[in-house]
Coordinates of C-alpha atoms and ligand atoms in Angstrom, one line a residue:
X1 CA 18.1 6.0 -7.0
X2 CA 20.3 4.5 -9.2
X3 CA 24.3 5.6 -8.0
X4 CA 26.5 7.2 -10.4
X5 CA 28.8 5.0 -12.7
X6 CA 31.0 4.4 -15.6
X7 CA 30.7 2.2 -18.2
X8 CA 33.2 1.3 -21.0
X9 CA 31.6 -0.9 -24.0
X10 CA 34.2 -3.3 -25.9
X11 CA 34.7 -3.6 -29.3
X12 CA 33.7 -7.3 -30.4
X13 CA 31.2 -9.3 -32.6
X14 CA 30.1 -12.3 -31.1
X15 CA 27.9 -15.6 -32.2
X16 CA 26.1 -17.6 -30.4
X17 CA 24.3 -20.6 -31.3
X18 CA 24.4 -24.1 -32.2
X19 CA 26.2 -25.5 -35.3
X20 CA 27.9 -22.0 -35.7
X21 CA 31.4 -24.3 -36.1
X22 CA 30.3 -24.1 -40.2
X23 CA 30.0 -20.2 -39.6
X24 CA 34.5 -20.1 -39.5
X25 CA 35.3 -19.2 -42.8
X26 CA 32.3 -16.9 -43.9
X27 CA 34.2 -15.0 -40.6
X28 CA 37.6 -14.9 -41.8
X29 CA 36.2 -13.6 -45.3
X30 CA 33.8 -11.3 -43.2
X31 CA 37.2 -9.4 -42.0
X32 CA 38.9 -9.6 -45.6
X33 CA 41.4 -12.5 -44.4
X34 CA 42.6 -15.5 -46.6
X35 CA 45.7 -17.0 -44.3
X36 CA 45.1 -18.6 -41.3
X37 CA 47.1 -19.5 -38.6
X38 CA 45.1 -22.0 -36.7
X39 CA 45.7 -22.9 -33.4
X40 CA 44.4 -25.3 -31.0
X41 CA 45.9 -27.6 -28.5
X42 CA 46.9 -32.0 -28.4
X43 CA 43.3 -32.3 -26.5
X44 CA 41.6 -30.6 -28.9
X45 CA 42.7 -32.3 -32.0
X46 CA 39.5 -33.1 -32.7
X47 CA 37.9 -29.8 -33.2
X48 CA 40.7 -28.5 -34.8
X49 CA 40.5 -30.9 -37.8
X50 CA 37.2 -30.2 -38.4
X51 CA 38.1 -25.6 -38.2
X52 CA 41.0 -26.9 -40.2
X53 CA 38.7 -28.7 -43.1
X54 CA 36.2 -25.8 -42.5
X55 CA 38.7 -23.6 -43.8
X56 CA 40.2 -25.8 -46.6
X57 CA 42.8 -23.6 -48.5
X58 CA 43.0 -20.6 -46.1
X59 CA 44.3 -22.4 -43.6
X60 CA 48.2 -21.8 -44.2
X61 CA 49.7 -23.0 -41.2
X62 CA 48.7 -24.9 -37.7
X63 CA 50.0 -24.7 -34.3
X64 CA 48.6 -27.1 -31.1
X65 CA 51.1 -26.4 -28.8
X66 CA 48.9 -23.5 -26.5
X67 CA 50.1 -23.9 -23.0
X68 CA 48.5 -23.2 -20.0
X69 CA 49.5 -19.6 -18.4
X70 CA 50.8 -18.3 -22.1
X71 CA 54.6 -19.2 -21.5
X72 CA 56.8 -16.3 -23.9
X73 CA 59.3 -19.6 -25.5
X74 CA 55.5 -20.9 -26.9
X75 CA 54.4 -17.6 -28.0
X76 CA 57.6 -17.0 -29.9
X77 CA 57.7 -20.8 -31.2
X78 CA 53.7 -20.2 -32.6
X79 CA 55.3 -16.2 -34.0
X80 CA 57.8 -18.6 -36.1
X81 CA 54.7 -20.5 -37.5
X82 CA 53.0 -17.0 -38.1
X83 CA 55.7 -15.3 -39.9
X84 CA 56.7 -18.3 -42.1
X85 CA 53.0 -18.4 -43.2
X86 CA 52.3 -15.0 -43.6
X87 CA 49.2 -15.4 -42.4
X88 CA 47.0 -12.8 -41.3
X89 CA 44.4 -14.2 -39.6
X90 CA 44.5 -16.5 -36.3
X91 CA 41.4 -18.8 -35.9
X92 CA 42.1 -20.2 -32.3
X93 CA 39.8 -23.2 -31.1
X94 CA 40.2 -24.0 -27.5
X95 CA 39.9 -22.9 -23.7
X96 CA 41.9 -20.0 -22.2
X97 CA 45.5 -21.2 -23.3
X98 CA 44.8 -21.4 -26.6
X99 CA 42.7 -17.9 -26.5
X100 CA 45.3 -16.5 -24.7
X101 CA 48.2 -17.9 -27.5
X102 CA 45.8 -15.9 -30.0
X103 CA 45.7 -12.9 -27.8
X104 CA 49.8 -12.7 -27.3
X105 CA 50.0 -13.2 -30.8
X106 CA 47.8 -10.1 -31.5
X107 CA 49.6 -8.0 -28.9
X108 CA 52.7 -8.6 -30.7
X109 CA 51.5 -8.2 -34.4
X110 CA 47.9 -6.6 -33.9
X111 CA 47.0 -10.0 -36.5
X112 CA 42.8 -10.2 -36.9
X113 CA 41.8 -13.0 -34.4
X114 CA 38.5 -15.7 -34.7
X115 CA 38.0 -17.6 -30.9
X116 CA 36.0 -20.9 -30.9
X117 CA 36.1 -21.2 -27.4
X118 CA 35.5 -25.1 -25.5
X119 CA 35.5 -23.5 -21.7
X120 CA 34.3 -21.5 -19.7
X121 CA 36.7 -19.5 -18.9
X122 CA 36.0 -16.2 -20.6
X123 CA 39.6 -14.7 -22.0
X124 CA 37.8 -14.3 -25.1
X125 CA 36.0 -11.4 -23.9
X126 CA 38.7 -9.5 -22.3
X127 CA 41.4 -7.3 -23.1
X128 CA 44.0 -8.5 -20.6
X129 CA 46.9 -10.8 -21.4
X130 CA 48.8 -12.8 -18.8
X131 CA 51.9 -14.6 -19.9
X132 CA 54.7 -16.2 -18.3
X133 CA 58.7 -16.0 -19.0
X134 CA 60.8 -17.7 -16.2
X135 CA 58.2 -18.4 -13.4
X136 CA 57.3 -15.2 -12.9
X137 CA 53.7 -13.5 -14.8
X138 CA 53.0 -10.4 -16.3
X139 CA 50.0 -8.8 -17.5
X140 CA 49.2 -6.4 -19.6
X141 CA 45.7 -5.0 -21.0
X142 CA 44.5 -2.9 -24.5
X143 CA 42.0 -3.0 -26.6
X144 CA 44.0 -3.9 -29.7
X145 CA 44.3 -7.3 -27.5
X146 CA 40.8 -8.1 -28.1
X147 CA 39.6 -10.6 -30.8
X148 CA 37.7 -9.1 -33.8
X149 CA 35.0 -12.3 -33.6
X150 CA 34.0 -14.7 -31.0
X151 CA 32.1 -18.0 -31.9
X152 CA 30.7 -19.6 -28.9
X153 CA 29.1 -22.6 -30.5
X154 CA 26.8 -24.4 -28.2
X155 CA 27.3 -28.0 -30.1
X156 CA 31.4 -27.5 -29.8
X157 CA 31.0 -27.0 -25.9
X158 CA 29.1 -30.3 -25.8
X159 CA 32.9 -32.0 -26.4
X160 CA 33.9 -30.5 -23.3
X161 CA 34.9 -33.8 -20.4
X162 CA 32.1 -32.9 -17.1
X163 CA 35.0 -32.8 -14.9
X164 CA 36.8 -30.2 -16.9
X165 CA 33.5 -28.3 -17.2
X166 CA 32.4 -28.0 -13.5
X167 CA 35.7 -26.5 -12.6
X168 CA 35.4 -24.3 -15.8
X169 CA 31.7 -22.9 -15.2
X170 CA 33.0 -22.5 -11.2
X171 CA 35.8 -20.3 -12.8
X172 CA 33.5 -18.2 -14.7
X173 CA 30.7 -18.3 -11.8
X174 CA 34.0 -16.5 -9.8
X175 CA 34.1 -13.8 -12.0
X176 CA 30.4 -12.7 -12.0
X177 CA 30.4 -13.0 -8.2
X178 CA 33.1 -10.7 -7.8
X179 CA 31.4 -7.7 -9.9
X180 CA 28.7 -7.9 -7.8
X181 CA 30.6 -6.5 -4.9
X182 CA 33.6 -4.6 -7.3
X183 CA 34.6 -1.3 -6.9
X184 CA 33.5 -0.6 -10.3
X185 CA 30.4 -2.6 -10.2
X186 CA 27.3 -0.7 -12.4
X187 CA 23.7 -1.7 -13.2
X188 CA 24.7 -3.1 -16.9
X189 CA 27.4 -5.6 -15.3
X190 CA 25.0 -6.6 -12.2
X191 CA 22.2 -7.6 -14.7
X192 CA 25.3 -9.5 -16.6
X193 CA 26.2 -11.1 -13.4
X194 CA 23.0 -11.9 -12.5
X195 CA 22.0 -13.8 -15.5
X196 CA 25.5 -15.3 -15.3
X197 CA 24.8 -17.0 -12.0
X198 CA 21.7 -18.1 -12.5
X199 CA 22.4 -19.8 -15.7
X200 CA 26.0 -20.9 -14.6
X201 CA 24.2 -22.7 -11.3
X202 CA 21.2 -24.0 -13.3
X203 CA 23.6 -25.6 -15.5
X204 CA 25.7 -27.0 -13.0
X205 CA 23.1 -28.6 -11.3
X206 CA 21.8 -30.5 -14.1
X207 CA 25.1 -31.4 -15.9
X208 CA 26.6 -34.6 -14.6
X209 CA 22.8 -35.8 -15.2
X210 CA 22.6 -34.7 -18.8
X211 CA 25.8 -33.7 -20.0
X212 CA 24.8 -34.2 -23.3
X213 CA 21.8 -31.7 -23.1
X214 CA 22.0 -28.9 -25.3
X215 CA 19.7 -26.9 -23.5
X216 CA 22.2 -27.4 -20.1
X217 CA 25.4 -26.3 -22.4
X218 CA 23.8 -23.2 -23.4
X219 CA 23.5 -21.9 -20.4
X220 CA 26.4 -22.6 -19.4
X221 CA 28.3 -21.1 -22.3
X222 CA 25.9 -18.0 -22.2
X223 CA 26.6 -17.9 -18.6
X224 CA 30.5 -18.1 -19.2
X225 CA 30.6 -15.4 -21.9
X226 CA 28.4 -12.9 -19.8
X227 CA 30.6 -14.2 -16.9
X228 CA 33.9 -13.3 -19.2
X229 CA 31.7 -9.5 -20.0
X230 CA 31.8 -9.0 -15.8
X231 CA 35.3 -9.7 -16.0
X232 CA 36.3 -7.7 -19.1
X233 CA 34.6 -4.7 -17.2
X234 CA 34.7 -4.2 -13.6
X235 CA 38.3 -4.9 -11.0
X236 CA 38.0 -8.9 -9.4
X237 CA 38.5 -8.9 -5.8
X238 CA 40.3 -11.2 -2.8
X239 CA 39.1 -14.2 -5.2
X240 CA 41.0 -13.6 -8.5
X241 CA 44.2 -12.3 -6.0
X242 CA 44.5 -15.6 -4.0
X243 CA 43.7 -17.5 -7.3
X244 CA 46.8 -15.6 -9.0
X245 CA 48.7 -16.4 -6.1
X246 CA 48.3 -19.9 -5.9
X247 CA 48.3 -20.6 -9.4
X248 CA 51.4 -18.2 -10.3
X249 CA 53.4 -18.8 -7.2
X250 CA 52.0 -22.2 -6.2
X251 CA 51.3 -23.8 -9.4
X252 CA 48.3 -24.7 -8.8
X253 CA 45.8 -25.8 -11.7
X254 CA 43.8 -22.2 -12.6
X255 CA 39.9 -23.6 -12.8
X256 CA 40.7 -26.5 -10.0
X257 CA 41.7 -23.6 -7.6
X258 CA 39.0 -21.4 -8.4
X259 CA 36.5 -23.8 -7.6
X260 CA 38.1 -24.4 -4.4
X261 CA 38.1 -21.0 -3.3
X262 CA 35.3 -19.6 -4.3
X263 CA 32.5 -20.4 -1.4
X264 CA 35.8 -19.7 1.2
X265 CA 36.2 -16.5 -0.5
X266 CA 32.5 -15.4 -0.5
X267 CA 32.0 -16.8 3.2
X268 CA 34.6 -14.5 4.0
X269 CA 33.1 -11.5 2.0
X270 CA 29.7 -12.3 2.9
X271 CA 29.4 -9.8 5.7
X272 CA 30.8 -6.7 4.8
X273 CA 28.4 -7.3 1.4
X274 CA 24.7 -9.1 2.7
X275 CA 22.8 -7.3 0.3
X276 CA 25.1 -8.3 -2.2
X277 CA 25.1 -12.6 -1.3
X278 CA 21.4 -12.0 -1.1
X279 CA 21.3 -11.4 -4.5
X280 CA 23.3 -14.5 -5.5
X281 CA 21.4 -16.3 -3.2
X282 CA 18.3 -15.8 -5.1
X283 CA 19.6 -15.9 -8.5
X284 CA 20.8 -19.5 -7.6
X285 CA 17.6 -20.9 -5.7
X286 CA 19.7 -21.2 -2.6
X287 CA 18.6 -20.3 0.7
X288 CA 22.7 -18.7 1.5
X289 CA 25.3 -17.9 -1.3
X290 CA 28.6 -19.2 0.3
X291 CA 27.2 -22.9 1.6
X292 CA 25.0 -22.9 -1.8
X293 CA 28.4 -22.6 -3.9
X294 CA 29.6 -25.2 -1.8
X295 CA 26.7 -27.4 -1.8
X296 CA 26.8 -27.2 -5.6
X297 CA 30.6 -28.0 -5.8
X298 CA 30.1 -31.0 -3.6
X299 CA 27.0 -32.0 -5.6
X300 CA 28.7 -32.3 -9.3
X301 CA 31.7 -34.3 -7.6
X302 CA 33.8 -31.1 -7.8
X303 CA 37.5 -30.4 -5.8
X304 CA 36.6 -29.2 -2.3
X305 CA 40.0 -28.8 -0.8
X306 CA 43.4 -27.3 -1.4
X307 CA 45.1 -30.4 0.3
X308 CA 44.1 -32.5 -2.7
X309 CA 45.2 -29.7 -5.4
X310 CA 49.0 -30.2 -4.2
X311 CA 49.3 -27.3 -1.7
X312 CA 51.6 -27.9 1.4
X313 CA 49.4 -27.1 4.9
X314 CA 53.2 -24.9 5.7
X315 CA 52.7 -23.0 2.3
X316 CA 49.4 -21.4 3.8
X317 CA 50.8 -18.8 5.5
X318 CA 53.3 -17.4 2.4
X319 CA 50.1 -17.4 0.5
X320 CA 48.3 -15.2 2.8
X321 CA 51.3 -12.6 2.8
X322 CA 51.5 -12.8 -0.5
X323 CA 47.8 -11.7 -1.1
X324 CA 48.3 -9.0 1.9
X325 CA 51.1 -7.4 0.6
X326 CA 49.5 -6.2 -2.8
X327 CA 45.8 -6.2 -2.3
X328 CA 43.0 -6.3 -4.6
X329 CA 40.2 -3.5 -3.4
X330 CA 37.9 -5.9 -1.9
X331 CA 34.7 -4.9 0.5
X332 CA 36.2 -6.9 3.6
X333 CA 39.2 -5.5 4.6
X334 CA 42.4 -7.9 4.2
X335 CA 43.7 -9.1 7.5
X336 CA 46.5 -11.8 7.3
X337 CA 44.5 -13.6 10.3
X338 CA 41.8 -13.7 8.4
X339 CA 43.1 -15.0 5.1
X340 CA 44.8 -17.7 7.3
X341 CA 41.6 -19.2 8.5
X342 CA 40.1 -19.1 5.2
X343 CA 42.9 -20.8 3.4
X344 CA 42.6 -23.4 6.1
X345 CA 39.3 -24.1 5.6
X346 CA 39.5 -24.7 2.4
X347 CA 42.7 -27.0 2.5
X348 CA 40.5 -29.0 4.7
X349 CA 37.2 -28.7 2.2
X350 CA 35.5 -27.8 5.0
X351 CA 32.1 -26.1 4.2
X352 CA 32.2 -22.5 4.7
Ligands
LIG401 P1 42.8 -24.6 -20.7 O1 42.6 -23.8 -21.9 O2 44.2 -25.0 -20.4 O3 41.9 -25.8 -20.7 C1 41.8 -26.7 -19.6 C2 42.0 -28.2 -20.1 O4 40.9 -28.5 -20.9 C3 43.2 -28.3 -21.1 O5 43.8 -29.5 -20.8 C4 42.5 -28.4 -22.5 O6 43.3 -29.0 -23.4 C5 41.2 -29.1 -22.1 N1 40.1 -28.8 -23.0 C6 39.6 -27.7 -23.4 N2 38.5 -27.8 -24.2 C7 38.4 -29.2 -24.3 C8 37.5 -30.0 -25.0 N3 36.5 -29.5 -25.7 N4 37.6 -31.3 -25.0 C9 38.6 -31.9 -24.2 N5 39.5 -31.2 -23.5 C10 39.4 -29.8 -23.6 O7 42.3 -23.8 -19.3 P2 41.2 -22.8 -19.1 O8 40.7 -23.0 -17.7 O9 40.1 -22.7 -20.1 O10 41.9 -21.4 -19.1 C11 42.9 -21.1 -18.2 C12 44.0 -20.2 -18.8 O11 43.3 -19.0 -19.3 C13 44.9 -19.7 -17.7 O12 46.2 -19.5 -18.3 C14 44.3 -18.4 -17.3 O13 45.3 -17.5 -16.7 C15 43.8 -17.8 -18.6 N6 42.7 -16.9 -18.4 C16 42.9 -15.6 -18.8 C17 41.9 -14.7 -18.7 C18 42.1 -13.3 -19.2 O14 41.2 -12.5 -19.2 N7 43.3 -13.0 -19.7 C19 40.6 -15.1 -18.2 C20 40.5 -16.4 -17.8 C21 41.5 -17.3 -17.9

């Protein structure tokens, strides 16, 4: 018998397809918009010339300064750009800095928002904002934070560098893995997972062979947006805590560190939750979920170790108190001990 849950649907219209890039302005007209604020970042220059000459006329102003971790000084710099535009429409094209740009941009000014996301990292779906002012990161989380549209273009995610993409589609494999075992986790979010994991892994597998392969970016970018859904809806667990940590506290790179973490994480997990890395197992062809994450990693030339991300083997243990001292629910009970040995496992890249 199905257990009892809740469920919260989000409000959003999203695309997905190839060649939807031409799709922009019929969008901005869709929601009764005719200034854009365009925003994108220096890689992405690219891209954003071709949304910008999409657009033609209604794009009023452009901003390519997104930042990783939302910083407030960029936030107000891109406000400046919005106000002296008076634009009322933000098309942002880009991973999860330049989402989250548009996102603190709505938040302020409840301004309509169009996301052309290039990775995998699924802000586009949510309706939580982190942003930084003076090392330290808040968050906050409403609907009205939420884009209107979301254009994942299969053909646009093809621009996206394999290295940049493996730690990207590890980040979103993260979130799905995490709703499986979530406090909140429910039949509609499990099915999301699933699908996510499966397509996230088959994709991984065959990328660094055919990155070009169309049929290998879809699945990945449907794997990341149903990836982003899982996150949008259920609580993360020990995973997305020690991530925050080391990436708020540490400075270490967001996707990198995921990847890293991940098969530690799950290895650690994996017995308070069997039924649970069963599942993963299956849905990724591998005989055990932790050491198949792993495998996988280590297969598509992916970061293995927290030693080669930066982090100092003394820092270990003021990461593990940190994560201890406000916990994320998470099915294996947190014990400082315990976090130790997995953080020194994967400073080492050993396999889990
Ligand atoms: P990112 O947006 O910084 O992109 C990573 C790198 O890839 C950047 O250097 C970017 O310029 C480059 N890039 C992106 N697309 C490219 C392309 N097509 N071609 C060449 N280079 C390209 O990082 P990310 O991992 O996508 O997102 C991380 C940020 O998003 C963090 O700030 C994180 O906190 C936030 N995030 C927020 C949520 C949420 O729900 N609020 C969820 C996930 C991530």
């Amino acid at each position: 018998m199905t257990a009892g849950f809740e469920y919260v649907g989000l409000p959003y219209r999203i695309l997905f397809g190839r060649g939807l890039l031409d799709e922009v302005g019929a969008e901005v007209s869709r929601l009764g918009r005719s200034r854009v604020l365009l925003l994108s970042s220096g890689d992405l220059a690219g891209p954003g010339d071709r949304v910008e000459k999409l657009l033609g006329p209604r794009c009023v102003a452009r901003f390519d300064g997104a930042a990783l971790h939302t910083p407030v000084g960029v936030t107000e710099e891109a406000m400046g750009h919005l106000r002296a535009s008076d634009a009322d429409c933000v098309v942002a094209v880009g991973g999860g800095s330049t989402t989250g740009l548009s996102k603190a941009l709505a938040a302020r000014t409840g301004v309509d928002q169009v996301i052309l996301p290039t990775t995998y990292a699924g802000s586009e779906v949510t309706p939580v904002l982190g942003e930084t002012a003076g090392g330290t990161k808040t968050t906050r989380s409403s609907p009205s934070i939420l884009p209107e549209t979301v254009i994942y273009d299969v053909e646009l995610s093809r621009g996206l560098p394999v290295p940049i993409a493996v730690t990207s589609a590890v980040n979103a494999l993260a979130h799905a893995v995490e709703a499986l075992y979530s406090a909140q986790a429910n039949p509609i979010v499990d099915g999301w997972a699933l699908d996510a994991i499966s397509g996230l892994g088959n994709g991984l597998s065959r990328l660094t062979g055919e990155p070009d392969d169309l049929e290998v970016r879809s699945d990945l970018l449907r794997g990341a947006w149903l990836a982003g859904m899982c996150l949008a809806s259920v609580g993360m667990g020990l995973h997305h805590k020690l991530c925050h940590v080391l990436g708020g506290s540490f400075g270490l790179p967001h996707a990198s560190t995921h990847t890293v973490v991940l098969p530690h994480v799950m290895s650690y997990n994996a017995p308070a939750v069997p039924e649970v890395m069963a599942r993963i197992a299956r849905a990724l062809g591998a005989p055990d979920a932790p050491s198949g994450v792993f495998g996988l990693i280590e297969r598509v030339d992916g970061p293995t170790s927290l030693r080669a991300l930066g982090l100092g083997l003394g820092d270990l243990g003021a990461v593990a108190d940190q994560v201890t001292a406000s916990p994320y629910p998470n099915p294996q009970p947190l014990a400082r001990e315990g976090i130790l040995e997995l953080l020194t496992g994967a400073w080492h890249g050993v396999r889990p």
